[in-house]
Short mmCIF file of C-alpha atoms and ligand atoms in Angstrom, two decimals:
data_model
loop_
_atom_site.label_atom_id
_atom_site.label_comp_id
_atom_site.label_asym_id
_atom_site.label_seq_id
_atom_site.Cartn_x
_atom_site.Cartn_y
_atom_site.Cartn_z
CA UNK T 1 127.11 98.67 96.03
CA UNK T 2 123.51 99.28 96.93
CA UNK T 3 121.30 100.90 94.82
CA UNK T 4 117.82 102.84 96.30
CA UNK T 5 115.14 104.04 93.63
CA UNK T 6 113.27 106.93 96.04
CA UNK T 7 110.29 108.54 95.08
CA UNK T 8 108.77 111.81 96.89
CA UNK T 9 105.10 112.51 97.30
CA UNK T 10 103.22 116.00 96.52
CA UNK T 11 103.68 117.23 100.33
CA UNK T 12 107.14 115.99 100.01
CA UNK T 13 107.67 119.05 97.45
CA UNK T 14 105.32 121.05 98.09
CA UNK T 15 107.57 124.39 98.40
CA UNK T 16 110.99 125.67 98.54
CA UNK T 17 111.72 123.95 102.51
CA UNK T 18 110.54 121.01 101.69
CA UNK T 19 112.80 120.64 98.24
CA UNK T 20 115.54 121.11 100.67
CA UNK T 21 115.02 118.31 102.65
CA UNK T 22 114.46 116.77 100.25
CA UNK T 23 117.75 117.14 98.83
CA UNK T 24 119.48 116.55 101.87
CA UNK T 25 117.61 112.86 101.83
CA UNK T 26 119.45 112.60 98.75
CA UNK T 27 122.78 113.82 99.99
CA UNK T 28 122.40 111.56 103.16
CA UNK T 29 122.63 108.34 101.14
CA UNK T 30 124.56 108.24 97.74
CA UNK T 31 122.64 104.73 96.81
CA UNK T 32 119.90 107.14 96.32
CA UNK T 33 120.46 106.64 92.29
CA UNK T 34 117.31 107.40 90.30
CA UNK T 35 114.74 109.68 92.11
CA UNK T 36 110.87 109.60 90.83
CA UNK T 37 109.11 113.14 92.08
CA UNK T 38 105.53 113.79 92.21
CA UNK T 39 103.73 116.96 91.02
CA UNK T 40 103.63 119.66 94.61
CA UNK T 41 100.88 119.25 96.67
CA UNK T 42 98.94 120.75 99.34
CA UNK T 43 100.89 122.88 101.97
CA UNK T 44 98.80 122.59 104.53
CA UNK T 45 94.65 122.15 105.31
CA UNK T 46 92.76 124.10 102.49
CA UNK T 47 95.95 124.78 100.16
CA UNK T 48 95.64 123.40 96.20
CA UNK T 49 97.41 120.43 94.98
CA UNK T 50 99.22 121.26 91.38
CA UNK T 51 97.64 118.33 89.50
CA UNK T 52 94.21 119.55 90.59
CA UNK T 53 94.73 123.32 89.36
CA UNK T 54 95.96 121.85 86.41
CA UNK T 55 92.95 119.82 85.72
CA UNK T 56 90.60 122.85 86.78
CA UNK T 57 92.88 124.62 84.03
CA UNK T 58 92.51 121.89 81.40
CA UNK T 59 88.34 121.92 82.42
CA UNK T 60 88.38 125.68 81.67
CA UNK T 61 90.03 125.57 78.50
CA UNK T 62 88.29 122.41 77.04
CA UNK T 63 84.66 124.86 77.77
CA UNK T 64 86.55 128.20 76.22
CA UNK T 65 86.92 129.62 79.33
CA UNK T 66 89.23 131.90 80.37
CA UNK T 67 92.35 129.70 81.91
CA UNK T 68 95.15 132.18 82.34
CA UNK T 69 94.79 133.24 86.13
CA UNK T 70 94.85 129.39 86.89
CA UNK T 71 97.73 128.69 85.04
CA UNK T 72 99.37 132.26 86.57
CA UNK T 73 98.44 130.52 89.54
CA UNK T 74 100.43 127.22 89.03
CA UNK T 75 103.51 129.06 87.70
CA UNK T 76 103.39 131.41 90.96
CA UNK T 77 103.86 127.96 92.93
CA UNK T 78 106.65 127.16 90.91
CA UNK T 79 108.58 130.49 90.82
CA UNK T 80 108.16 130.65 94.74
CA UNK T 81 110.01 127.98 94.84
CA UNK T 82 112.53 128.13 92.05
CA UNK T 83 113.40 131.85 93.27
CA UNK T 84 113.76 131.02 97.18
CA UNK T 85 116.07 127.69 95.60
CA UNK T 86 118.04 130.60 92.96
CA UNK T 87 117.43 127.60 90.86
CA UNK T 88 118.34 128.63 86.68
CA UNK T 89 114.64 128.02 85.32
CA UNK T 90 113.19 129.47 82.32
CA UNK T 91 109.58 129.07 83.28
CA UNK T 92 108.40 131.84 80.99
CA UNK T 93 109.38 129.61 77.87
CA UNK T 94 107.69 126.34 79.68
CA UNK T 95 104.77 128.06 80.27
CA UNK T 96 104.14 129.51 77.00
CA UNK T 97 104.09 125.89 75.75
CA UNK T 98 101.94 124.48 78.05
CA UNK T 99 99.50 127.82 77.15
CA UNK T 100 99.50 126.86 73.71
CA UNK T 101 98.91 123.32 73.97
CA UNK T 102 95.83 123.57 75.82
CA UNK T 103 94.69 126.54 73.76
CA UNK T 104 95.21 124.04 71.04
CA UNK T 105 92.92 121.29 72.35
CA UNK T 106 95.53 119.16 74.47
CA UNK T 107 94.57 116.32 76.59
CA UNK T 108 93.39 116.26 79.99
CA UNK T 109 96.26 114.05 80.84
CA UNK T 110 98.83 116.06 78.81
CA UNK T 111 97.39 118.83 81.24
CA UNK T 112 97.93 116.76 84.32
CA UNK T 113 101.52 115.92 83.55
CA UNK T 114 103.00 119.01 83.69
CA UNK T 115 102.91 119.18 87.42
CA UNK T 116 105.38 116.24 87.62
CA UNK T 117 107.52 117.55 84.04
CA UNK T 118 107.84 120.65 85.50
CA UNK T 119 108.91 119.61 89.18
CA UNK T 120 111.07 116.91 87.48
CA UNK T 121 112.55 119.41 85.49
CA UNK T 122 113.56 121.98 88.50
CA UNK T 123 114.59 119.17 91.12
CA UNK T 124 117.25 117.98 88.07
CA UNK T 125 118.71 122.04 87.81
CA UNK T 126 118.05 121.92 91.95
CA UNK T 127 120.24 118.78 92.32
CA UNK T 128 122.45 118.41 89.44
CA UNK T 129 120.88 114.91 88.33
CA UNK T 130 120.00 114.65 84.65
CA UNK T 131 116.34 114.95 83.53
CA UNK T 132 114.57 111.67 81.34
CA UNK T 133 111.31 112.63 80.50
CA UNK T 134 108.66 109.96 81.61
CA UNK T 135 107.28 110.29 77.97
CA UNK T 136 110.29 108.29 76.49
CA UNK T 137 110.59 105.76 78.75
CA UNK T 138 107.27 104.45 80.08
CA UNK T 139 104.88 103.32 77.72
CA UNK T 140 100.78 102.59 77.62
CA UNK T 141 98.73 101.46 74.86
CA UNK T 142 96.38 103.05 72.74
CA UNK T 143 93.70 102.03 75.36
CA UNK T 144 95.18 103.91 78.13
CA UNK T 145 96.69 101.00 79.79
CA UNK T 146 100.40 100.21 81.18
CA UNK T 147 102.75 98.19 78.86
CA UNK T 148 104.91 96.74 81.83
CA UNK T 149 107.18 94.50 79.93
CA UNK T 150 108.25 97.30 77.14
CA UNK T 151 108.34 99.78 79.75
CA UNK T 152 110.58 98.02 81.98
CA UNK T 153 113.15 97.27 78.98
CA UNK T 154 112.87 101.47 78.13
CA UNK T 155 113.99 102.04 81.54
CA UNK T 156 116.54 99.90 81.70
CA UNK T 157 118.09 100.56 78.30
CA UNK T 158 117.66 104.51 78.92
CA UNK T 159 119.64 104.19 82.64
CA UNK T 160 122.39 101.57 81.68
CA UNK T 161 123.78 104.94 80.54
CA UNK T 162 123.25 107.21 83.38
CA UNK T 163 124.78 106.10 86.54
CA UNK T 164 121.75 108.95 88.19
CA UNK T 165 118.69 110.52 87.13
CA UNK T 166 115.40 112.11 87.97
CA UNK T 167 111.87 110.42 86.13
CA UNK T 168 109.25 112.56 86.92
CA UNK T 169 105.75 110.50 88.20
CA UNK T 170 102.33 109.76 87.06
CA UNK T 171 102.94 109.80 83.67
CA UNK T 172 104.22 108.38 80.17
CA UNK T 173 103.15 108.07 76.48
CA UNK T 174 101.00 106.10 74.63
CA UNK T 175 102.44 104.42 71.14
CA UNK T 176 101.28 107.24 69.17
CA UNK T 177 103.16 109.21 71.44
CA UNK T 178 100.49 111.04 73.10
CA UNK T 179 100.98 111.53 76.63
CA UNK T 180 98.99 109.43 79.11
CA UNK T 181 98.90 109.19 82.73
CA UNK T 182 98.36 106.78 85.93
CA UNK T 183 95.39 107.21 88.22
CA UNK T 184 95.35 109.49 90.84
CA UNK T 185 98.57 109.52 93.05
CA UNK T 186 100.01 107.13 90.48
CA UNK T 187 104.03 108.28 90.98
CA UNK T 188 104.02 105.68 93.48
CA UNK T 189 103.62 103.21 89.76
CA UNK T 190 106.42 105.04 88.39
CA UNK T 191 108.70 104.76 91.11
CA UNK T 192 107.83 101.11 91.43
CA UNK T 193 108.27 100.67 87.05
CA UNK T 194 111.83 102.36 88.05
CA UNK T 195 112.77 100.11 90.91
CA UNK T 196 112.04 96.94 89.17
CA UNK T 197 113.78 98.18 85.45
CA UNK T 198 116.99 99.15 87.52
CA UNK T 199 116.63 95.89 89.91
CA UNK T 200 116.92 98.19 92.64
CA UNK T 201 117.64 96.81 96.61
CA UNK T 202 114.97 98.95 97.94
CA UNK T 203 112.36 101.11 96.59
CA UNK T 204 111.76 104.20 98.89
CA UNK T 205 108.34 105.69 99.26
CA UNK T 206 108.61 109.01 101.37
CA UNK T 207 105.71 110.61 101.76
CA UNK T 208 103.82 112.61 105.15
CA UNK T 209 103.66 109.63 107.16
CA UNK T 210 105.68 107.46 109.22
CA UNK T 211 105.01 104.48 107.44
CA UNK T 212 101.65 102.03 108.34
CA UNK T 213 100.34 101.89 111.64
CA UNK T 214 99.16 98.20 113.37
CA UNK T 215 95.23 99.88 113.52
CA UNK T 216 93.91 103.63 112.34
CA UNK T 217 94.97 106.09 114.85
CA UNK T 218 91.80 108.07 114.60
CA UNK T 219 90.11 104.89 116.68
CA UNK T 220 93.85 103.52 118.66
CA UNK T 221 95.62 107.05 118.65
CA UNK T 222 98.71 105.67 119.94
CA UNK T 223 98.88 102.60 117.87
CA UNK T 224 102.18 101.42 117.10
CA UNK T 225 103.84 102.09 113.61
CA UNK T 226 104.75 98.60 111.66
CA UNK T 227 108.46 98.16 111.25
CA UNK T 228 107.59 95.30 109.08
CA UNK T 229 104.93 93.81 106.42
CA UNK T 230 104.51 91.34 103.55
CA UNK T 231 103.32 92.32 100.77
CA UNK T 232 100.49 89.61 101.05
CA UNK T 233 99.78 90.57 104.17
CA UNK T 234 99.20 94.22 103.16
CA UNK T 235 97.14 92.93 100.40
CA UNK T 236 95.14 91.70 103.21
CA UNK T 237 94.75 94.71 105.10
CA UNK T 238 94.24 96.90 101.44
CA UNK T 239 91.66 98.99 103.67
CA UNK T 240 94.56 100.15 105.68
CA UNK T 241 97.38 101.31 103.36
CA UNK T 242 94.77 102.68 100.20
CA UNK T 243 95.33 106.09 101.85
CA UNK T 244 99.22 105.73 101.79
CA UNK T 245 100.34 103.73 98.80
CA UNK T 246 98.63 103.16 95.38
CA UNK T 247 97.79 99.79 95.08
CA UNK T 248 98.62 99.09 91.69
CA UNK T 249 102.74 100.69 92.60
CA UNK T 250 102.67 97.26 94.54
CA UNK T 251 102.67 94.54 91.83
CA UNK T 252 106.34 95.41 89.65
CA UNK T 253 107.95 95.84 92.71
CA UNK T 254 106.92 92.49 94.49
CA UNK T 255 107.17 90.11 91.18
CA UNK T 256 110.99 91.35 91.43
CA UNK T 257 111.48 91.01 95.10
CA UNK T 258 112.44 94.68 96.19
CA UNK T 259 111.09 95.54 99.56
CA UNK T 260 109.19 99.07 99.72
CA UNK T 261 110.20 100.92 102.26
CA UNK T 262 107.84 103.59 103.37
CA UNK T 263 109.71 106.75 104.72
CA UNK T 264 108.61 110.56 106.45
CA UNK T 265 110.32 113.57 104.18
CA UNK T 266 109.23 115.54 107.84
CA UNK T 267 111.43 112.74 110.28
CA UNK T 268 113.55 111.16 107.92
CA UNK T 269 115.55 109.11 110.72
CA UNK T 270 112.65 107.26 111.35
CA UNK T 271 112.84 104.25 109.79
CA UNK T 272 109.32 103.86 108.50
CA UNK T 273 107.56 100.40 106.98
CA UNK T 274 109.56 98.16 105.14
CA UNK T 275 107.27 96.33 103.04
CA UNK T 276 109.01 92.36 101.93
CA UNK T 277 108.25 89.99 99.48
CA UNK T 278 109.62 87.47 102.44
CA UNK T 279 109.70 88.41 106.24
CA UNK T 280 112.11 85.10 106.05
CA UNK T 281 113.78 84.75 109.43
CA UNK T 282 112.67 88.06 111.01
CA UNK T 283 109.81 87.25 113.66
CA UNK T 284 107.20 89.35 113.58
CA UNK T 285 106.96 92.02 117.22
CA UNK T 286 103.51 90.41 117.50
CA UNK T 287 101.51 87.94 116.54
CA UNK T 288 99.28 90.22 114.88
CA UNK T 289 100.87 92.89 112.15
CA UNK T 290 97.83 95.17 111.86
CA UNK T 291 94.36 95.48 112.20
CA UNK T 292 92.25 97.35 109.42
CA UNK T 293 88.27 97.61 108.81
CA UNK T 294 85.80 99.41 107.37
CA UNK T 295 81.36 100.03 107.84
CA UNK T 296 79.04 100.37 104.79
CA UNK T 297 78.57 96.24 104.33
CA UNK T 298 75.38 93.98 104.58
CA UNK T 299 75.20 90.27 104.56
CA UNK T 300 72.81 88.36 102.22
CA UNK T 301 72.21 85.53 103.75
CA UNK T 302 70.70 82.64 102.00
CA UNK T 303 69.19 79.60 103.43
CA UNK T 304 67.75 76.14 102.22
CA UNK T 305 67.58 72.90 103.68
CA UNK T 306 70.29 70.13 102.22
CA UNK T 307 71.35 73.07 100.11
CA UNK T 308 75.17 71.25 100.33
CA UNK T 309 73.86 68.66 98.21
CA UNK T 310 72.33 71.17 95.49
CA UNK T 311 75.34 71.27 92.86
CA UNK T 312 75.90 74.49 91.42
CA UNK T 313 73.61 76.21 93.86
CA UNK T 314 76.64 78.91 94.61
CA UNK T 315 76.96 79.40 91.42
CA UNK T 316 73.94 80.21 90.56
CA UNK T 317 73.53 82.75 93.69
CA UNK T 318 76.66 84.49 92.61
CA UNK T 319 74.76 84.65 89.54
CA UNK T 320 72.26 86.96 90.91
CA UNK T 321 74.81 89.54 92.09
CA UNK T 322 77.15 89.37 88.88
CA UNK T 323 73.56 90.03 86.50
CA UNK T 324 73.63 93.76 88.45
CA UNK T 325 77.08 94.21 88.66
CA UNK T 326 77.69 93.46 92.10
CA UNK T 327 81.07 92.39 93.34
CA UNK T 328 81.08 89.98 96.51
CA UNK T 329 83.53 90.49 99.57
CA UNK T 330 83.23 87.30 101.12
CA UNK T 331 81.27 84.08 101.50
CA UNK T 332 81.14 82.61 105.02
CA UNK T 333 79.45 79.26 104.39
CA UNK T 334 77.32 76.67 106.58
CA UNK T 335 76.10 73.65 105.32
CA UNK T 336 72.32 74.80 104.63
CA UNK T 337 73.29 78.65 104.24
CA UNK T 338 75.21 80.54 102.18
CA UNK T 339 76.19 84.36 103.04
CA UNK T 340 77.13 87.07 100.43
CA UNK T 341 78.99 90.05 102.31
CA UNK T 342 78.47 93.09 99.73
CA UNK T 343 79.14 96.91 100.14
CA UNK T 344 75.73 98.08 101.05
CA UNK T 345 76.08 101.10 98.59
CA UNK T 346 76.39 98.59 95.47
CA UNK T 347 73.32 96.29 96.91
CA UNK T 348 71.03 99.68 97.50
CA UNK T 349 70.13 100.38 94.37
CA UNK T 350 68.96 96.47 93.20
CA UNK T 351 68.50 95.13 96.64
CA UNK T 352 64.49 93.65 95.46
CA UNK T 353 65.60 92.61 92.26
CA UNK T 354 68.31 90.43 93.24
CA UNK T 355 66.22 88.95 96.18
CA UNK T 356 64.14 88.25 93.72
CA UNK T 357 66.51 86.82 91.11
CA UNK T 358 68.26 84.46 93.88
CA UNK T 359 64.47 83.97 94.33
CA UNK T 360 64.01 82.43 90.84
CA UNK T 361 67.39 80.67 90.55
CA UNK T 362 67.64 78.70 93.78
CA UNK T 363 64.39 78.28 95.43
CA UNK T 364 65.81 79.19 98.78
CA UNK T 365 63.56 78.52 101.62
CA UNK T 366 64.56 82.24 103.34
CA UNK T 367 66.67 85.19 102.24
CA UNK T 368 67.55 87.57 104.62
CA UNK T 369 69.64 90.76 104.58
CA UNK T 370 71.51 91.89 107.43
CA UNK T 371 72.41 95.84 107.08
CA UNK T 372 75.11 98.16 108.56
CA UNK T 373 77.97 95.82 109.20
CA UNK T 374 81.42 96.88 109.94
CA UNK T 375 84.03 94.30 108.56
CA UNK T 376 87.89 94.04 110.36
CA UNK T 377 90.48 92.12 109.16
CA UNK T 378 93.08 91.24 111.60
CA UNK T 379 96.19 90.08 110.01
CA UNK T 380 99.43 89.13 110.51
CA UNK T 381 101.82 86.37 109.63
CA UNK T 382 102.97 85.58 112.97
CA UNK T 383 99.00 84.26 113.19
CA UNK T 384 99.65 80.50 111.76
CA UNK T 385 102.32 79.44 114.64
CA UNK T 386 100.47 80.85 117.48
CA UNK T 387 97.97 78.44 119.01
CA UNK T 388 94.47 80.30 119.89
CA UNK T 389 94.66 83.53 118.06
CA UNK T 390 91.24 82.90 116.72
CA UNK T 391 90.25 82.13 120.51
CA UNK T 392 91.77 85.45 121.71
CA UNK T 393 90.41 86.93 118.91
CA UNK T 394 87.13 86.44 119.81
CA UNK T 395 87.25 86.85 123.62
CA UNK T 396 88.27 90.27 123.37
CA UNK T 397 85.64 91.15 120.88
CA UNK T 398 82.88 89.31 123.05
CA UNK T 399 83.87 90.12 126.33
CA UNK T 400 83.03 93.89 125.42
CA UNK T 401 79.62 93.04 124.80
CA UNK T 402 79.32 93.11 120.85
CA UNK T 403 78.56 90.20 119.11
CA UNK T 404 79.97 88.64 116.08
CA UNK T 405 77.92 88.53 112.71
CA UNK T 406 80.41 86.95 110.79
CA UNK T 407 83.73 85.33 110.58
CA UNK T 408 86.20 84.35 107.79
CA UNK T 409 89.01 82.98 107.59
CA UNK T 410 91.31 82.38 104.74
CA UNK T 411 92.66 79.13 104.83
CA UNK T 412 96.50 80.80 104.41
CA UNK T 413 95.76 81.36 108.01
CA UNK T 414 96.93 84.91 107.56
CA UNK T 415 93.69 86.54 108.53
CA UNK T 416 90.73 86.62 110.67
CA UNK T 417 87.84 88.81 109.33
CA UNK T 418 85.01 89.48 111.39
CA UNK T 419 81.67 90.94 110.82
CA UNK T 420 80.22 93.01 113.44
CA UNK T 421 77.44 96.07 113.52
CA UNK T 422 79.14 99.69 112.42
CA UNK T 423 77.93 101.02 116.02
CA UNK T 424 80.17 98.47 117.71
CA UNK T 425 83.37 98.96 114.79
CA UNK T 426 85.80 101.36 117.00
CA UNK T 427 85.27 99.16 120.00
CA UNK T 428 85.90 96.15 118.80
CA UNK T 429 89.08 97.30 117.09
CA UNK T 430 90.01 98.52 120.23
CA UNK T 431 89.76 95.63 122.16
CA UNK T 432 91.74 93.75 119.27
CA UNK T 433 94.50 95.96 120.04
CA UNK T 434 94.47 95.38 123.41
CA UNK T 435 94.51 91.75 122.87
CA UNK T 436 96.92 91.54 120.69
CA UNK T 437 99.60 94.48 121.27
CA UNK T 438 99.08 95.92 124.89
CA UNK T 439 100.28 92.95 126.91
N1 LIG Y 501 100.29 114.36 91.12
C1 LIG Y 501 99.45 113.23 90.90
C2 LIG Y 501 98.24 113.28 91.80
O1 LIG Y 501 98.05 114.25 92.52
C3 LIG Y 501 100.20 111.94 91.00
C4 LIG Y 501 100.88 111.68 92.31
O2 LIG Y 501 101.07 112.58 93.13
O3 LIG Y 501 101.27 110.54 92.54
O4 LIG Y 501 97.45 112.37 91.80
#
């Protein structure tokens, strides 16, 4: 029988409705095993998200500051939902714990972790699926950071046992037992951590949004939702889903092959992205899968005549940009220049010294920067057996009238990124759709 690990965002539980569809998800498909909830989260424009009242609480306390109507706050959110639900709760006894604990001195994670303790707690007396605290089963170091391997053995010793479950998000403990937690939106980890312990056949991700669409709807408002990415592939277009999934909740799942399938708690018959390690046989609806870019990047460019011949002349501009910290997005190449594509924010602040240290290290005979670029990746697996893409590619962009500043591609043949000026970004992604998907 199949077996689905599904975790649910804030929104997803953000109040008493929303746990109810949320447990008729559940009652929709019994493969739906081992659920992973987040903390709630905002209810609509301007409403809090738990985690961030509880880290205004923790703030308060830490500075001996009063904290109670903040935490009065957080419980009110709570017993809204647990009343409206009749769910059997004692949130007067959990409360007076967490009270203590950060009159006490807890941490600012311990703080943070409630939100997803607590909601994990009342979704297990909502549905009838036993509780296993996080704290017992996923594991960090005394540094802060994930222990994946011993992890994924707790997990799967702790649910050989327990044929169903709820694992609340985010967090875990560290091996002095102190709890710890992911980055920001990090339940999407967990639910990955549970997937891969329990060798699930899908991980579900439902969230607010129908899963990824082929280019940001705020510049193609109608553009087409993916039914189907790699995992490489939406490495590729990482500007695209950073809103949606967190990137590290993609690693655990795609070492162990378990496609992530990302799912609407608001139209849950839609069937949403299904992220694969493999699209194998399944041809992709076009040759492109998405289009994704971003403004705020400038090109060093650095020139200097038989510079090919120069050995470790690349190595020693890199150089210049590692000395103040500066990571590099790309390197289109010619054969007497060499361009750096930075984010402009990073360059800003040592733009003249790095001139001048590229200066000292490689004699170049001009450096020039080029501000304001807009990068867009255009990716899509379907790219390597179609003849011309790169052709089309570029028609469409020029034939509006906006040049190109750049182009890479990776040699995987997966991607096309070009660079072109921020002013011209929303219309060349627009004609790239047209290319490419309105035919
Ligand atoms: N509640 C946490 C946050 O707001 C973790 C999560 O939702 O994934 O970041």
């Amino acid at each position: 029988m199949k077996m689905i690990v599904t975790k649910f965002g804030g929104s997803s539980l953000a109040d008493a409705a929303q746990f109810i569809k949320v447990r008729d998800i559940i009652h929709m498909d019994h493969e739906r095993k081992y659920i992973v909830p987040s903390a709630p989260g905002k209810r609509g424009p301007g409403d809090d998200k738990i985690t961030d009242l509880l880290y205004a609480c923790h703030e308060a306390a830490q500075k001996g500051k009063a904290f109670r109507h903040l935490l009065e706050r957080i419980r009110s959110r709570y017993e809204e939902i647990s009343d409206e639900l009749e769910i059997p709760f004692d949130l007067n006894s959990e409360f007076s714990v967490i009270e203590e604990a950060l009159k006490n001195g807890a941490s600012r994670d311990y703080a943070a972790s409630r939100g997803e303790y607590l909601n994990g707690k009342m979704l297990s007396r909502f549905l009838d699926i036993p509780f296993v605290d996080a704290a017992d089963v996923v594991l960090f170091n005394r540094e802060g950071r994930l222990m994946e391997e011993e992890t994924n053995t707790r997990i799967a010793n702790c649910l050989r046992n327990l044929p169903r479950a709820i694992i609340p998000g985010f967090y875990g403990a560290d091996v002095d037992g102190n709890i710890r937690t992911f980055s920001r939106g990090g339940s999407d980890v967990s639910g990955a951590l549970v997937a891969r312990a329990v060798n699930a056949d899908v991980y579900e991700n439902w969230t607010d949004v129908t899963g990824f669409r082929m280019a940001d709807p705020r510049i193609v408002p109608d553009a087409q939702y993916i039914a189907t990415i790699t995992y490489r592939e939406l490495r590729e277009l990482s500007y695209m889903g950073a809103g949606v999934l967190h990137e590290d909740a993609v690693f655990p799942v795609r070492k162990a092959g378990i496609p992530t399938n990302i799912r609407n708690t608001n139209d849950p018959k839609h069937p949403g992205t299904m992220i694969r390690a493999n699209a194998g046989q399944d041809d992709p609806a076009h040759v492109i899968t998405g289009i994704a870019g971003h403004k705020g990047f400038c090109i060093v460019s650095i020139e200097k005549d038989m510079m090919n011949a120069e050995l470790g002349f690349g190595r020693r501009v890199l150089q210049a940009f590692e000395e103040y910290n500066i990571n590099f997005e790309h390197l289109p190449t010619g054969i007497d220049t060499m361009c750096v594509v930075v984010h402009q924010k990073e360059l800003a602040s040592h733009r003249e010294e790095v001139i001048r240290r590229i200066c000292e290290l490689v004699d170049p005979d001009q450096v020039t920067v080029h501000e304001n670029l807009a990068l867009i990746a255009t990716v899509g697996r379907g790219m390597v057996r179609n003849f011309g893409t790169a052709a089309r590619l570029f028609t469409a962009i020029s034939s509006q009238g906006i040049s190109i500043r750049t182009i890479d591609q990776g040699s995987s043949e997966l991607n096309i990124i070009v660079g072109v000026d921020e002013s011209d970004f929303e219309e060349a992604v627009k004609a790239i759709y047209d290319t490419f998907v309105r035919i």
